[in-house]
Tab-separated table of C-alpha atoms in Angstrom:
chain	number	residue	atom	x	y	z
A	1	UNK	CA	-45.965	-71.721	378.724
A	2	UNK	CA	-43.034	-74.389	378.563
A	3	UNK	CA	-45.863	-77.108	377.899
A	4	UNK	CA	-47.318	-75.055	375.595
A	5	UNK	CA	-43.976	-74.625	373.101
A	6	UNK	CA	-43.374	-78.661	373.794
A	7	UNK	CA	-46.744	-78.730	372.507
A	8	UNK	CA	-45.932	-76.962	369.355
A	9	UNK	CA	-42.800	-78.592	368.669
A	10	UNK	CA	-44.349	-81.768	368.391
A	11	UNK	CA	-47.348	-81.421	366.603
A	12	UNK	CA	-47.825	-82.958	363.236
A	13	UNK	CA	-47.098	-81.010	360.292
A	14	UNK	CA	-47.641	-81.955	356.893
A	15	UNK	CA	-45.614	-84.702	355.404
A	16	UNK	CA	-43.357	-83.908	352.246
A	17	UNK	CA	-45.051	-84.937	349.042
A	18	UNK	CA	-43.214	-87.234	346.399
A	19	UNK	CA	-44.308	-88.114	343.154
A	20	UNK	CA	-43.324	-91.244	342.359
A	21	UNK	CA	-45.586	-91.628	339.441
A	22	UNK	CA	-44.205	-89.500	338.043
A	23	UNK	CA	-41.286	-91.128	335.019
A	24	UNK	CA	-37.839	-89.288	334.599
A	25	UNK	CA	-36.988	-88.493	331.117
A	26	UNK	CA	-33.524	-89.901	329.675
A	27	UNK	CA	-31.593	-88.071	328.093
A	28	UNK	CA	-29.746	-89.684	325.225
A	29	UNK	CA	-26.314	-88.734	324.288
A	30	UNK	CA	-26.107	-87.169	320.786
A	31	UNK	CA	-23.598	-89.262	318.604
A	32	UNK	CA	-22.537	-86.961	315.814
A	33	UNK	CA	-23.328	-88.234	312.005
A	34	UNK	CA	-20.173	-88.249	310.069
A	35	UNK	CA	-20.709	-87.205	306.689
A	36	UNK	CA	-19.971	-89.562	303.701
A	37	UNK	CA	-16.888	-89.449	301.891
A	38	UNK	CA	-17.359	-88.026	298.361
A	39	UNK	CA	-15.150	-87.152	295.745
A	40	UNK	CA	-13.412	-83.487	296.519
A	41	UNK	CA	-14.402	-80.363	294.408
A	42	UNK	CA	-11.895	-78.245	295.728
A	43	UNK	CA	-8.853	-80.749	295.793
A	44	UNK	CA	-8.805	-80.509	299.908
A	45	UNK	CA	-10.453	-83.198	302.118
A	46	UNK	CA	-11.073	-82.212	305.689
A	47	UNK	CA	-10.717	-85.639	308.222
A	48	UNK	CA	-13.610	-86.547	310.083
A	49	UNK	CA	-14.300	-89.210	312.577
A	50	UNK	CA	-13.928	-92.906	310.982
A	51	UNK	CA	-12.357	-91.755	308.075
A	52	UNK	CA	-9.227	-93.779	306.606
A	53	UNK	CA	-6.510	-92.632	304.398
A	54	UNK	CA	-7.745	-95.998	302.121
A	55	UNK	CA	-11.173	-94.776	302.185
A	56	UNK	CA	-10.528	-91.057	301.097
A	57	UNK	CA	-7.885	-92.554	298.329
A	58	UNK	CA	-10.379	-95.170	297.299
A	59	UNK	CA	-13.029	-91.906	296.826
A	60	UNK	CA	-10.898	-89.328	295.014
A	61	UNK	CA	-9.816	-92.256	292.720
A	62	UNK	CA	-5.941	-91.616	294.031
A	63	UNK	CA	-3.514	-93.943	295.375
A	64	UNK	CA	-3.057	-93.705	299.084
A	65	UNK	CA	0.532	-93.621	298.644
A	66	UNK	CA	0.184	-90.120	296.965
A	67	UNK	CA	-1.703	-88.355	299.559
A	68	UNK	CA	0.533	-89.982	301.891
A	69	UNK	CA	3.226	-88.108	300.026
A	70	UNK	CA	1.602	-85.148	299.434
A	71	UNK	CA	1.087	-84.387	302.942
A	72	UNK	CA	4.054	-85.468	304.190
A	73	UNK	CA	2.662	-88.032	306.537
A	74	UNK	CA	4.826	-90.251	308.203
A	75	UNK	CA	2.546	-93.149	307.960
A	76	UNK	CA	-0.547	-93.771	305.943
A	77	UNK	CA	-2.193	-95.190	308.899
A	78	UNK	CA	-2.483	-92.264	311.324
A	79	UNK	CA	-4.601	-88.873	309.932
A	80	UNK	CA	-6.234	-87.000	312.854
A	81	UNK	CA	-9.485	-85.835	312.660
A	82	UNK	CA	-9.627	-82.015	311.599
A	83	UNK	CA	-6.369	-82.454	309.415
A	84	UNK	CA	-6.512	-80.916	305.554
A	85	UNK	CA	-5.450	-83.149	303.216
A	86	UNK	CA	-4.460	-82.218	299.989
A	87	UNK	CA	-5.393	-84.148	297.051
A	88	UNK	CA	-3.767	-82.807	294.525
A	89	UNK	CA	-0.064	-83.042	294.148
A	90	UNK	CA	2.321	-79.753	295.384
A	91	UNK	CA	4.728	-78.508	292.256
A	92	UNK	CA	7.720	-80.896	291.894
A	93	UNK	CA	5.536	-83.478	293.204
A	94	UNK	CA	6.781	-87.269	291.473
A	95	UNK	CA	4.211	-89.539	290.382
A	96	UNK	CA	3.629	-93.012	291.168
A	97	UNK	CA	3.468	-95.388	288.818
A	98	UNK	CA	3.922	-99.031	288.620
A	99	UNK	CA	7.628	-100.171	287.165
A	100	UNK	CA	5.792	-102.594	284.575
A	101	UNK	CA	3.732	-99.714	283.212
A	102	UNK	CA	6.717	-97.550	282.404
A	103	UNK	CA	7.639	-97.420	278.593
A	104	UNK	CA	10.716	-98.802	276.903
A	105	UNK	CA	13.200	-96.207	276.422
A	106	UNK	CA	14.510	-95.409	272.914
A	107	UNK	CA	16.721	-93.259	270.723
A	108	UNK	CA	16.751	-90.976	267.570
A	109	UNK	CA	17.561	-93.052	264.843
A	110	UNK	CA	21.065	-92.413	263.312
A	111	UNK	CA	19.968	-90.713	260.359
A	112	UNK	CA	17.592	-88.324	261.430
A	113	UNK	CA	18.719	-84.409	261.836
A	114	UNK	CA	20.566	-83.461	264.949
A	115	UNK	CA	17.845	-81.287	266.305
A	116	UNK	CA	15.196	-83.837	266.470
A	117	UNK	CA	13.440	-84.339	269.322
A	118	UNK	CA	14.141	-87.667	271.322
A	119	UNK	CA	11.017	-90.161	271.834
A	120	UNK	CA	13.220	-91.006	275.005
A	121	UNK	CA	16.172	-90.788	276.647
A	122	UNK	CA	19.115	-91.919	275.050
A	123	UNK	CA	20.715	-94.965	274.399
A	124	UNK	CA	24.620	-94.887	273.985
A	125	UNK	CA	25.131	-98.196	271.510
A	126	UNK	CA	29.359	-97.948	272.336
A	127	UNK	CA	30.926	-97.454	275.235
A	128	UNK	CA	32.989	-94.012	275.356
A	129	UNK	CA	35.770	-95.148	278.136
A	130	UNK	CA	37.187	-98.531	279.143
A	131	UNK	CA	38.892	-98.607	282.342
A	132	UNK	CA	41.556	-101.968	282.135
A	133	UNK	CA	43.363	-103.106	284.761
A	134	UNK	CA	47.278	-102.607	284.811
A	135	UNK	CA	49.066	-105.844	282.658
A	136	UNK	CA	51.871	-105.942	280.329
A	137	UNK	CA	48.939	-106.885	277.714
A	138	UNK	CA	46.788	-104.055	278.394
A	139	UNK	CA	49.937	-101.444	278.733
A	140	UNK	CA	51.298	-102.573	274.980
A	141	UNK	CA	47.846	-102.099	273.967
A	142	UNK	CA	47.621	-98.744	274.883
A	143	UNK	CA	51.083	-97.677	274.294
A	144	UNK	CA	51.820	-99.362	271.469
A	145	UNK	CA	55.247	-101.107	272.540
A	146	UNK	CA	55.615	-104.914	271.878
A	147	UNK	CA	54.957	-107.083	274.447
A	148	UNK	CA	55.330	-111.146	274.911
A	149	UNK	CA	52.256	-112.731	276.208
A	150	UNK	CA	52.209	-116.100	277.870
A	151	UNK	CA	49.126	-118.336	277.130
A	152	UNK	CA	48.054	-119.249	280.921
A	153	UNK	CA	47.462	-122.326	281.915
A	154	UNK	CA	44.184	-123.884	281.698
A	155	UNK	CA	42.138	-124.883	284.441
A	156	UNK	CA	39.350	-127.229	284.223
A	157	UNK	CA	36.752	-127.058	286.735
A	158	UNK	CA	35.163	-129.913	288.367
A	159	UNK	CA	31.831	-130.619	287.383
A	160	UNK	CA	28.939	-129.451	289.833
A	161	UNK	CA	25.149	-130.482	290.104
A	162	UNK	CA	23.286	-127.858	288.259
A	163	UNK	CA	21.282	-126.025	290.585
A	164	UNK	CA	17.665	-124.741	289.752
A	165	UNK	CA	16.900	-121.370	289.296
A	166	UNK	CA	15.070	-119.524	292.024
A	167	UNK	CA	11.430	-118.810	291.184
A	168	UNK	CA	10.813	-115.168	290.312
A	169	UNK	CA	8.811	-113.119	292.821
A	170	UNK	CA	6.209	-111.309	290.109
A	171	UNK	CA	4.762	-109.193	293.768
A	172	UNK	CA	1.468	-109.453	291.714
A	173	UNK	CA	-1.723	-111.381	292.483
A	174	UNK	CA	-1.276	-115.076	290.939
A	175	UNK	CA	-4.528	-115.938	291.414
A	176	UNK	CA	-8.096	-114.127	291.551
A	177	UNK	CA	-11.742	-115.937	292.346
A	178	UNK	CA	-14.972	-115.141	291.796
A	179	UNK	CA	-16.170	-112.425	295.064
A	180	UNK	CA	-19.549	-113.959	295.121
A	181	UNK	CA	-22.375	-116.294	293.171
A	182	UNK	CA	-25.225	-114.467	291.179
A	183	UNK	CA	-25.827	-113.121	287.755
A	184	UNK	CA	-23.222	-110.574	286.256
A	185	UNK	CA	-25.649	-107.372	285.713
A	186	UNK	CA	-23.423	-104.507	285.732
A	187	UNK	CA	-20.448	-104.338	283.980
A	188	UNK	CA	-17.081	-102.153	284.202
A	189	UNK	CA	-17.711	-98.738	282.250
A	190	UNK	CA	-21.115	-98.953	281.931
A	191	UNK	CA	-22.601	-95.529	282.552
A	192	UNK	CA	-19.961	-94.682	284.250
A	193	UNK	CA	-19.236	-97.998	286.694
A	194	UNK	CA	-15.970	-98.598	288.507
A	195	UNK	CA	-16.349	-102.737	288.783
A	196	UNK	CA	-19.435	-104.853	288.345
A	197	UNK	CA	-22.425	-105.942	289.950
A	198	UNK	CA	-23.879	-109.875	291.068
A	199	UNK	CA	-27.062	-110.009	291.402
A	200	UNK	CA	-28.059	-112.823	294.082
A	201	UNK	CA	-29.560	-113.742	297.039
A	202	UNK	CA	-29.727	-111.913	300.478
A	203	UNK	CA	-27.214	-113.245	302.448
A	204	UNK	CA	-25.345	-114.897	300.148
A	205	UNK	CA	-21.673	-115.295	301.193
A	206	UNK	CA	-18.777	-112.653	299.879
A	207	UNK	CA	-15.454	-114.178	299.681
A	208	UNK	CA	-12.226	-112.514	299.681
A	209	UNK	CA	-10.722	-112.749	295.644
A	210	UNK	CA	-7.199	-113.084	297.052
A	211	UNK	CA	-5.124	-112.961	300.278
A	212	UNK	CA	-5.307	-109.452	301.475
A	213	UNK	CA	-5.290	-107.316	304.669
A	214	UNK	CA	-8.736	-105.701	305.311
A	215	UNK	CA	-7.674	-101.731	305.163
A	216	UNK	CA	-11.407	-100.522	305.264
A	217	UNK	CA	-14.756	-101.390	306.461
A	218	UNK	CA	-17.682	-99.267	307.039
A	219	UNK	CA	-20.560	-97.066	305.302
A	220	UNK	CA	-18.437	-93.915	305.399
A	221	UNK	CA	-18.231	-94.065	301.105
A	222	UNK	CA	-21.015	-92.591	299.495
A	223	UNK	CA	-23.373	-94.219	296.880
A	224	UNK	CA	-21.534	-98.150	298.201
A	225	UNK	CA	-23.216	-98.739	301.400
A	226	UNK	CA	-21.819	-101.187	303.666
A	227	UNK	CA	-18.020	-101.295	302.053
A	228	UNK	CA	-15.243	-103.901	302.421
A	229	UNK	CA	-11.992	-102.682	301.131
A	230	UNK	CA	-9.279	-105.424	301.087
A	231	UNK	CA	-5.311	-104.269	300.087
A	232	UNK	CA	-3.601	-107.326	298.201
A	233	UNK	CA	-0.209	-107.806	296.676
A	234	UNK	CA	0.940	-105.348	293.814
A	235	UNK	CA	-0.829	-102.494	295.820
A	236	UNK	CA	-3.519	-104.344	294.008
A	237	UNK	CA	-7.179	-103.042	295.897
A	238	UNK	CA	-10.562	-105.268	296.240
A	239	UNK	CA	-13.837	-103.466	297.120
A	240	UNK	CA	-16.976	-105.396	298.060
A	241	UNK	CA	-20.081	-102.779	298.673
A	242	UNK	CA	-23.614	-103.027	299.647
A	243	UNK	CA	-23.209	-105.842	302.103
A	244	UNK	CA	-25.460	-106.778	304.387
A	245	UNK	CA	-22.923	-107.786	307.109
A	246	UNK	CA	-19.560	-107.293	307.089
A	247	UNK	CA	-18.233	-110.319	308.819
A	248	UNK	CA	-14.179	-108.753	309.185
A	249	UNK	CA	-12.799	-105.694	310.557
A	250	UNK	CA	-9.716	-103.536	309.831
A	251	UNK	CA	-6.361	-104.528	309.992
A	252	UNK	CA	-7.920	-108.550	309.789
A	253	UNK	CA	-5.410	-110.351	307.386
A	254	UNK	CA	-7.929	-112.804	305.170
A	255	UNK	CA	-6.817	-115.680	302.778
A	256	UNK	CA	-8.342	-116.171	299.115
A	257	UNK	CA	-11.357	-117.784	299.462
A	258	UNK	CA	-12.267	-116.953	302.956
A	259	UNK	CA	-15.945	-115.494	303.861
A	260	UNK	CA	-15.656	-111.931	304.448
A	261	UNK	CA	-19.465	-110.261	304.168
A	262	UNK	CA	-22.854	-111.440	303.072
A	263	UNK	CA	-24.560	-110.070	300.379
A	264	UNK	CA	-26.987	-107.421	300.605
A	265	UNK	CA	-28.875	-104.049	299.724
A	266	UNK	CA	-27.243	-101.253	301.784
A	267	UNK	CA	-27.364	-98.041	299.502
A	268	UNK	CA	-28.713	-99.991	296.369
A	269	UNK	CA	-31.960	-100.460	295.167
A	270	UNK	CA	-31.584	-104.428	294.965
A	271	UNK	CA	-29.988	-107.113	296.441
A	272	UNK	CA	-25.832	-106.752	294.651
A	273	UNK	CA	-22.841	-107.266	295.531
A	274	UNK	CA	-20.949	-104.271	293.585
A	275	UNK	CA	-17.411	-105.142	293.502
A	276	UNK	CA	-14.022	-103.264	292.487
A	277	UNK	CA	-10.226	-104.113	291.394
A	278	UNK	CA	-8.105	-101.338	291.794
A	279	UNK	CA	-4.318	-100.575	291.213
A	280	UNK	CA	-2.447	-97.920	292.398
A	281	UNK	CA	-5.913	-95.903	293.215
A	282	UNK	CA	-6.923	-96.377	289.360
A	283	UNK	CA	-10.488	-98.626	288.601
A	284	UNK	CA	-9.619	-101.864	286.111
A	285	UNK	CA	-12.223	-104.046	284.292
A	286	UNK	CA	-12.427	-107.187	287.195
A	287	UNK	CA	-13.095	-109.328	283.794
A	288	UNK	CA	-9.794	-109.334	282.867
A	289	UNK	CA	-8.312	-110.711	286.109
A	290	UNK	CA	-11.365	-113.038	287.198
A	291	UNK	CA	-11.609	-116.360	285.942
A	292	UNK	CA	-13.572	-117.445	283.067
A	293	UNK	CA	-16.704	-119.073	284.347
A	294	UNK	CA	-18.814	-121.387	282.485
């Protein structure tokens, strides 16, 4: 019986069957799509993944500054994703505006009625108080009692080399180039167009218009494809869309002149570079800061 059950134990059973033929199926991590900015319909923008404070500006047509303001953030480079920005400013709410735009100030003429309206605020021609330091002179002046004045002596000064005056900082672009080669197709207010489009080849080099810090770059914006967005002096903004490569990233400081993107069709229908000047969130004509080209 005990040879028997050894017996047992040890005879062969059937072997455990693998299939190694058989391939494994990989599962692929899901990357969520982030949806395009577009301009708001409700004055709100909700943050989502890869979105910049630039970029949302640069769609509502606002300055970045504003929202910034609007929302109380304490810098305009941190939004978190899930935060409601508004777009639209609270009551009280100052706007922005450059300090060359503002108008002259000016008065009601001096004949008109007393309840006319002013065309600004008001411009006092004569001084109504005159504070003079204490003298004899000034006292007698005031008071009407007589008064000897000595004639002080008179000091020449020794001559001095003239120095030259400091140059003015304007805080303005001096100088703007040309974003690209091609044939000017589009041009600014056109059914509705922001900048301009040049036409040209595929791969064409983009070149920064003017030294700048690159605040923006990605396909986020609707309807401009692969989008540089470069912040100049002035709070002057340069946008170069439907590249085929973008060759900086964000926060990279680039010089005038310096290759940025090459040119391509990325949410056009041709081969463009579309390209916009903007101030203070508002679109401007390019033409009229470009150089003339022959």
């Amino acid at each position: 019986m005990l040879l028997l059950g050894l017996a047992a134990c040890t005879s062969p059973g059937p072997a455990p069957v693998s299939d190694r033929g058989q391939a494994r199926t990989a599962v692929k991590p899901v990357t969520p799509v982030t949806p395009p900015i577009a301009p708001s319909t409700n004055g709100l923008h909700t943050v989502q993944r890869g979105n910049t404070l630039y970029a949302i500006a640069f769609a509502n047509g606002l300055d970045y500054r504003e929202i910034a303001l609007w929302n109380r953030l304490e810098s305009p480079d941190r939004i978190l994703v899930g935060q409601a920005l508004r777009l639209t400013p609270p009551p009280g709410a100052v706007e922005i505006k450059p300090l060359d735009d503002e108008p002259a100030p000016s008065a009601r003429p001096l004949d008109a009625p007393l309840d006319a309206p002013l065309a600004g605020p008001p411009v006092l021609r004569e001084p109504q108080a005159v504070l003079l330091p204490y003298s004899e002179a000034n006292w007698a002046k005031v008071s009407g009692a007589p008064v000897t004045v000595v004639a002080p002596a008179v000091v020449r000064p020794a001559p001095v080399a003239a120095m030259p005056p400091a140059p003015a900082a304007s805080g303005l672009v001096d100088t703007w180039l040309w974003p690209a080669e091609g044939m000017l197709a589009g041009h600014f207010g056109a059914a509705g167009g922001k900048g301009i489009d040049i036409v040209g080849q595929r791969n064409a080099p983009v070149i920064a218009v003017a030294p700048g810090k690159v605040v923006y770059s990605g396909s986020g914006l609707r309807g401009y494809g692969q989008l540089l967005i470069v912040k100049h002096a002035g709070e002057f903004l340069s946008a170069y869309a439907h590249n085929e490569t973008i060759l900086v990233k964000e926060g990279d400081t680039v010089t005038a002149g310096q290759k940025i993107a090459l040119m391509g069709d990325s949410g056009a229908d041709r081969v463009k570079l579309h390209f916009e000047i903007r101030r203070y969130g508002k679109p401007l004509d390019p033409l009229i800061y470009l150089p003339e080209r022959s």
